[in-house]
Amino acid sequence: MEQEKKKNTGIYWLLFFISTAALIFAINARFEYLTLILPFVTTFFVKAMDIM
Protein backbone atom coordinates (compact mmCIF):
# COMPACT_ATOMS: atom_id res chain seq x y z
CA MET A 1 0.00 0.00 0.00
CA GLU A 2 1.21 3.40 -0.91
CA GLN A 3 0.77 6.16 1.56
CA GLU A 4 0.27 9.55 0.04
CA LYS A 5 2.48 12.16 1.55
CA LYS A 6 0.63 15.38 2.28
CA LYS A 7 2.69 18.16 0.83
CA ASN A 8 2.64 21.65 2.24
CA THR A 9 1.96 23.89 -0.76
CA GLY A 10 1.10 27.02 1.22
CA ILE A 11 4.46 28.65 0.62
CA TYR A 12 4.12 28.08 -3.11
CA TRP A 13 0.67 29.69 -3.13
CA LEU A 14 2.09 32.70 -1.30
CA LEU A 15 4.97 33.01 -3.76
CA PHE A 16 2.55 32.61 -6.68
CA PHE A 17 0.37 35.48 -5.46
CA ILE A 18 3.40 37.70 -4.81
CA SER A 19 4.82 37.02 -8.27
CA THR A 20 1.40 37.59 -9.84
CA ALA A 21 1.14 40.93 -8.06
CA ALA A 22 4.62 41.79 -9.34
CA LEU A 23 3.53 40.87 -12.86
CA ILE A 24 0.43 43.06 -12.65
CA PHE A 25 2.53 45.92 -11.31
CA ALA A 26 5.06 45.44 -14.13
CA ILE A 27 2.28 45.57 -16.72
CA ASN A 28 0.91 48.80 -15.26
CA ALA A 29 4.36 50.36 -14.91
CA ARG A 30 5.32 49.31 -18.46
CA PHE A 31 8.39 47.48 -17.17
CA GLU A 32 10.74 46.71 -20.07
CA TYR A 33 11.74 43.26 -18.86
CA LEU A 34 8.23 42.04 -18.18
CA THR A 35 8.90 38.54 -19.47
CA LEU A 36 11.48 37.91 -16.75
CA ILE A 37 8.65 37.60 -14.21
CA LEU A 38 6.69 34.97 -16.17
CA PRO A 39 8.86 31.95 -15.23
CA PHE A 40 8.31 32.70 -11.54
CA VAL A 41 4.54 32.96 -11.96
CA THR A 42 4.24 29.73 -13.91
CA THR A 43 6.70 27.72 -11.79
CA PHE A 44 5.10 28.68 -8.49
CA PHE A 45 1.63 27.96 -9.90
CA VAL A 46 2.66 24.48 -11.00
CA LYS A 47 4.32 23.80 -7.64
CA ALA A 48 1.26 25.08 -5.75
CA MET A 49 -1.06 22.84 -7.76
CA ASP A 50 1.33 19.93 -7.01
CA ILE A 51 1.69 19.08 -10.69
CA MET A 52 5.47 18.89 -10.63
mmCIF file of N, CA and C in Angstrom:
data_model
loop_
_atom_site.group_PDB
_atom_site.id
_atom_site.type_symbol
_atom_site.label_atom_id
_atom_site.label_comp_id
_atom_site.label_asym_id
_atom_site.label_seq_id
_atom_site.Cartn_x
_atom_site.Cartn_y
_atom_site.Cartn_z
ATOM 1 N N MET A 1 0.836 -1.189 0.000
ATOM 2 C CA MET A 1 0.000 0.000 0.000
ATOM 3 C C MET A 1 0.876 1.246 0.000
ATOM 4 N N GLU A 2 0.488 2.139 -0.854
ATOM 5 C CA GLU A 2 1.212 3.402 -0.908
ATOM 6 C C GLU A 2 0.518 4.420 -0.023
ATOM 7 N N GLN A 3 1.317 5.083 0.762
ATOM 8 C CA GLN A 3 0.769 6.163 1.561
ATOM 9 C C GLN A 3 1.089 7.473 0.861
ATOM 10 N N GLU A 4 0.049 8.263 0.673
ATOM 11 C CA GLU A 4 0.266 9.547 0.038
ATOM 12 C C GLU A 4 0.812 10.527 1.065
ATOM 13 N N LYS A 5 1.867 11.183 0.662
ATOM 14 C CA LYS A 5 2.476 12.157 1.547
ATOM 15 C C LYS A 5 1.782 13.498 1.334
ATOM 16 N N LYS A 6 1.275 14.086 2.398
ATOM 17 C CA LYS A 6 0.626 15.381 2.281
ATOM 18 C C LYS A 6 1.702 16.451 2.185
ATOM 19 N N LYS A 7 1.683 17.139 1.059
ATOM 20 C CA LYS A 7 2.692 18.164 0.834
ATOM 21 C C LYS A 7 2.152 19.521 1.247
ATOM 22 N N ASN A 8 3.015 20.313 1.833
ATOM 23 C CA ASN A 8 2.642 21.654 2.236
ATOM 24 C C ASN A 8 2.897 22.591 1.064
ATOM 25 N N THR A 9 1.832 23.021 0.414
ATOM 26 C CA THR A 9 1.964 23.888 -0.758
ATOM 27 C C THR A 9 1.650 25.340 -0.430
ATOM 28 N N GLY A 10 1.454 25.656 0.816
ATOM 29 C CA GLY A 10 1.098 27.019 1.217
ATOM 30 C C GLY A 10 2.135 28.048 0.827
ATOM 31 N N ILE A 11 3.402 27.700 0.977
ATOM 32 C CA ILE A 11 4.461 28.653 0.623
ATOM 33 C C ILE A 11 4.479 28.917 -0.878
ATOM 34 N N TYR A 12 4.164 27.884 -1.655
ATOM 35 C CA TYR A 12 4.123 28.077 -3.110
ATOM 36 C C TYR A 12 2.941 28.940 -3.521
ATOM 37 N N TRP A 13 1.801 28.809 -2.835
ATOM 38 C CA TRP A 13 0.672 29.687 -3.130
ATOM 39 C C TRP A 13 1.019 31.127 -2.802
ATOM 40 N N LEU A 14 1.691 31.338 -1.686
ATOM 41 C CA LEU A 14 2.088 32.695 -1.301
ATOM 42 C C LEU A 14 3.036 33.298 -2.334
ATOM 43 N N LEU A 15 4.028 32.518 -2.756
ATOM 44 C CA LEU A 15 4.970 33.007 -3.758
ATOM 45 C C LEU A 15 4.290 33.238 -5.109
ATOM 46 N N PHE A 16 3.303 32.413 -5.444
ATOM 47 C CA PHE A 16 2.552 32.606 -6.679
ATOM 48 C C PHE A 16 1.801 33.935 -6.653
ATOM 49 N N PHE A 17 1.131 34.232 -5.542
ATOM 50 C CA PHE A 17 0.373 35.478 -5.462
ATOM 51 C C PHE A 17 1.284 36.702 -5.447
ATOM 52 N N ILE A 18 2.437 36.583 -4.804
ATOM 53 C CA ILE A 18 3.398 37.697 -4.808
ATOM 54 C C ILE A 18 3.935 37.931 -6.210
ATOM 55 N N SER A 19 4.292 36.860 -6.914
ATOM 56 C CA SER A 19 4.818 37.022 -8.267
ATOM 57 C C SER A 19 3.739 37.495 -9.237
ATOM 58 N N THR A 20 2.493 37.088 -9.006
ATOM 59 C CA THR A 20 1.396 37.590 -9.844
ATOM 60 C C THR A 20 1.177 39.076 -9.611
ATOM 61 N N ALA A 21 1.266 39.499 -8.364
ATOM 62 C CA ALA A 21 1.142 40.927 -8.059
ATOM 63 C C ALA A 21 2.284 41.708 -8.701
ATOM 64 N N ALA A 22 3.484 41.141 -8.688
ATOM 65 C CA ALA A 22 4.617 41.793 -9.336
ATOM 66 C C ALA A 22 4.410 41.885 -10.849
ATOM 67 N N LEU A 23 3.807 40.856 -11.423
ATOM 68 C CA LEU A 23 3.527 40.865 -12.860
ATOM 69 C C LEU A 23 2.495 41.933 -13.203
ATOM 70 N N ILE A 24 1.451 42.045 -12.409
ATOM 71 C CA ILE A 24 0.427 43.065 -12.650
ATOM 72 C C ILE A 24 1.026 44.458 -12.494
ATOM 73 N N PHE A 25 1.861 44.634 -11.484
ATOM 74 C CA PHE A 25 2.532 45.925 -11.307
ATOM 75 C C PHE A 25 3.435 46.235 -12.501
ATOM 76 N N ALA A 26 4.159 45.235 -12.993
ATOM 77 C CA ALA A 26 5.060 45.437 -14.126
ATOM 78 C C ALA A 26 4.286 45.795 -15.394
ATOM 79 N N ILE A 27 3.106 45.220 -15.559
ATOM 80 C CA ILE A 27 2.281 45.569 -16.720
ATOM 81 C C ILE A 27 1.829 47.023 -16.623
ATOM 82 N N ASN A 28 1.387 47.429 -15.439
ATOM 83 C CA ASN A 28 0.909 48.802 -15.257
ATOM 84 C C ASN A 28 2.036 49.819 -15.352
ATOM 85 N N ALA A 29 3.223 49.444 -14.899
ATOM 86 C CA ALA A 29 4.358 50.363 -14.909
ATOM 87 C C ALA A 29 5.114 50.335 -16.235
ATOM 88 N N ARG A 30 4.668 49.483 -17.157
ATOM 89 C CA ARG A 30 5.322 49.309 -18.457
ATOM 90 C C ARG A 30 6.801 48.966 -18.292
ATOM 91 N N PHE A 31 7.031 47.966 -17.446
ATOM 92 C CA PHE A 31 8.386 47.480 -17.170
ATOM 93 C C PHE A 31 8.944 46.822 -18.431
ATOM 94 N N GLU A 32 10.157 47.191 -18.808
ATOM 95 C CA GLU A 32 10.736 46.715 -20.069
ATOM 96 C C GLU A 32 10.999 45.212 -20.070
ATOM 97 N N TYR A 33 11.386 44.673 -18.946
ATOM 98 C CA TYR A 33 11.743 43.259 -18.863
ATOM 99 C C TYR A 33 10.613 42.458 -18.220
ATOM 100 N N LEU A 34 9.421 42.659 -18.716
ATOM 101 C CA LEU A 34 8.225 42.035 -18.185
ATOM 102 C C LEU A 34 8.296 40.517 -18.246
ATOM 103 N N THR A 35 8.878 39.993 -19.292
ATOM 104 C CA THR A 35 8.897 38.543 -19.475
ATOM 105 C C THR A 35 9.807 37.828 -18.476
ATOM 106 N N LEU A 36 10.631 38.549 -17.763
ATOM 107 C CA LEU A 36 11.483 37.908 -16.751
ATOM 108 C C LEU A 36 10.686 37.449 -15.534
ATOM 109 N N ILE A 37 9.484 37.970 -15.355
ATOM 110 C CA ILE A 37 8.655 37.596 -14.212
ATOM 111 C C ILE A 37 7.835 36.345 -14.523
ATOM 112 N N LEU A 38 7.551 36.089 -15.784
ATOM 113 C CA LEU A 38 6.691 34.970 -16.168
ATOM 114 C C LEU A 38 7.167 33.601 -15.686
ATOM 115 N N PRO A 39 8.455 33.271 -15.733
ATOM 116 C CA PRO A 39 8.863 31.951 -15.226
ATOM 117 C C PRO A 39 8.549 31.743 -13.749
ATOM 118 N N PHE A 40 8.626 32.809 -12.963
ATOM 119 C CA PHE A 40 8.310 32.697 -11.545
ATOM 120 C C PHE A 40 6.824 32.430 -11.338
ATOM 121 N N VAL A 41 5.989 33.141 -12.078
ATOM 122 C CA VAL A 41 4.542 32.961 -11.957
ATOM 123 C C VAL A 41 4.153 31.536 -12.326
ATOM 124 N N THR A 42 4.644 31.060 -13.450
ATOM 125 C CA THR A 42 4.244 29.730 -13.911
ATOM 126 C C THR A 42 4.831 28.616 -13.032
ATOM 127 N N THR A 43 6.082 28.754 -12.622
ATOM 128 C CA THR A 43 6.698 27.723 -11.786
ATOM 129 C C THR A 43 6.009 27.609 -10.441
ATOM 130 N N PHE A 44 5.741 28.736 -9.797
ATOM 131 C CA PHE A 44 5.098 28.685 -8.490
ATOM 132 C C PHE A 44 3.655 28.201 -8.600
ATOM 133 N N PHE A 45 2.978 28.477 -9.717
ATOM 134 C CA PHE A 45 1.625 27.959 -9.896
ATOM 135 C C PHE A 45 1.637 26.441 -10.024
ATOM 136 N N VAL A 46 2.563 25.926 -10.817
ATOM 137 C CA VAL A 46 2.660 24.477 -11.001
ATOM 138 C C VAL A 46 3.026 23.790 -9.694
ATOM 139 N N LYS A 47 3.949 24.376 -8.931
ATOM 140 C CA LYS A 47 4.325 23.801 -7.636
ATOM 141 C C LYS A 47 3.160 23.851 -6.652
ATOM 142 N N ALA A 48 2.389 24.944 -6.667
ATOM 143 C CA ALA A 48 1.259 25.078 -5.753
ATOM 144 C C ALA A 48 0.152 24.086 -6.089
ATOM 145 N N MET A 49 -0.048 23.805 -7.355
ATOM 146 C CA MET A 49 -1.061 22.838 -7.761
ATOM 147 C C MET A 49 -0.557 21.399 -7.606
ATOM 148 N N ASP A 50 0.688 21.238 -7.226
ATOM 149 C CA ASP A 50 1.329 19.933 -7.009
ATOM 150 C C ASP A 50 1.338 19.100 -8.289
ATOM 151 N N ILE A 51 1.592 19.764 -9.397
ATOM 152 C CA ILE A 51 1.685 19.082 -10.689
ATOM 153 C C ILE A 51 3.098 18.543 -10.896
ATOM 154 N N MET A 52 4.073 19.276 -10.414
ATOM 155 C CA MET A 52 5.471 18.891 -10.632
ATOM 156 C C MET A 52 6.074 18.374 -9.334
#
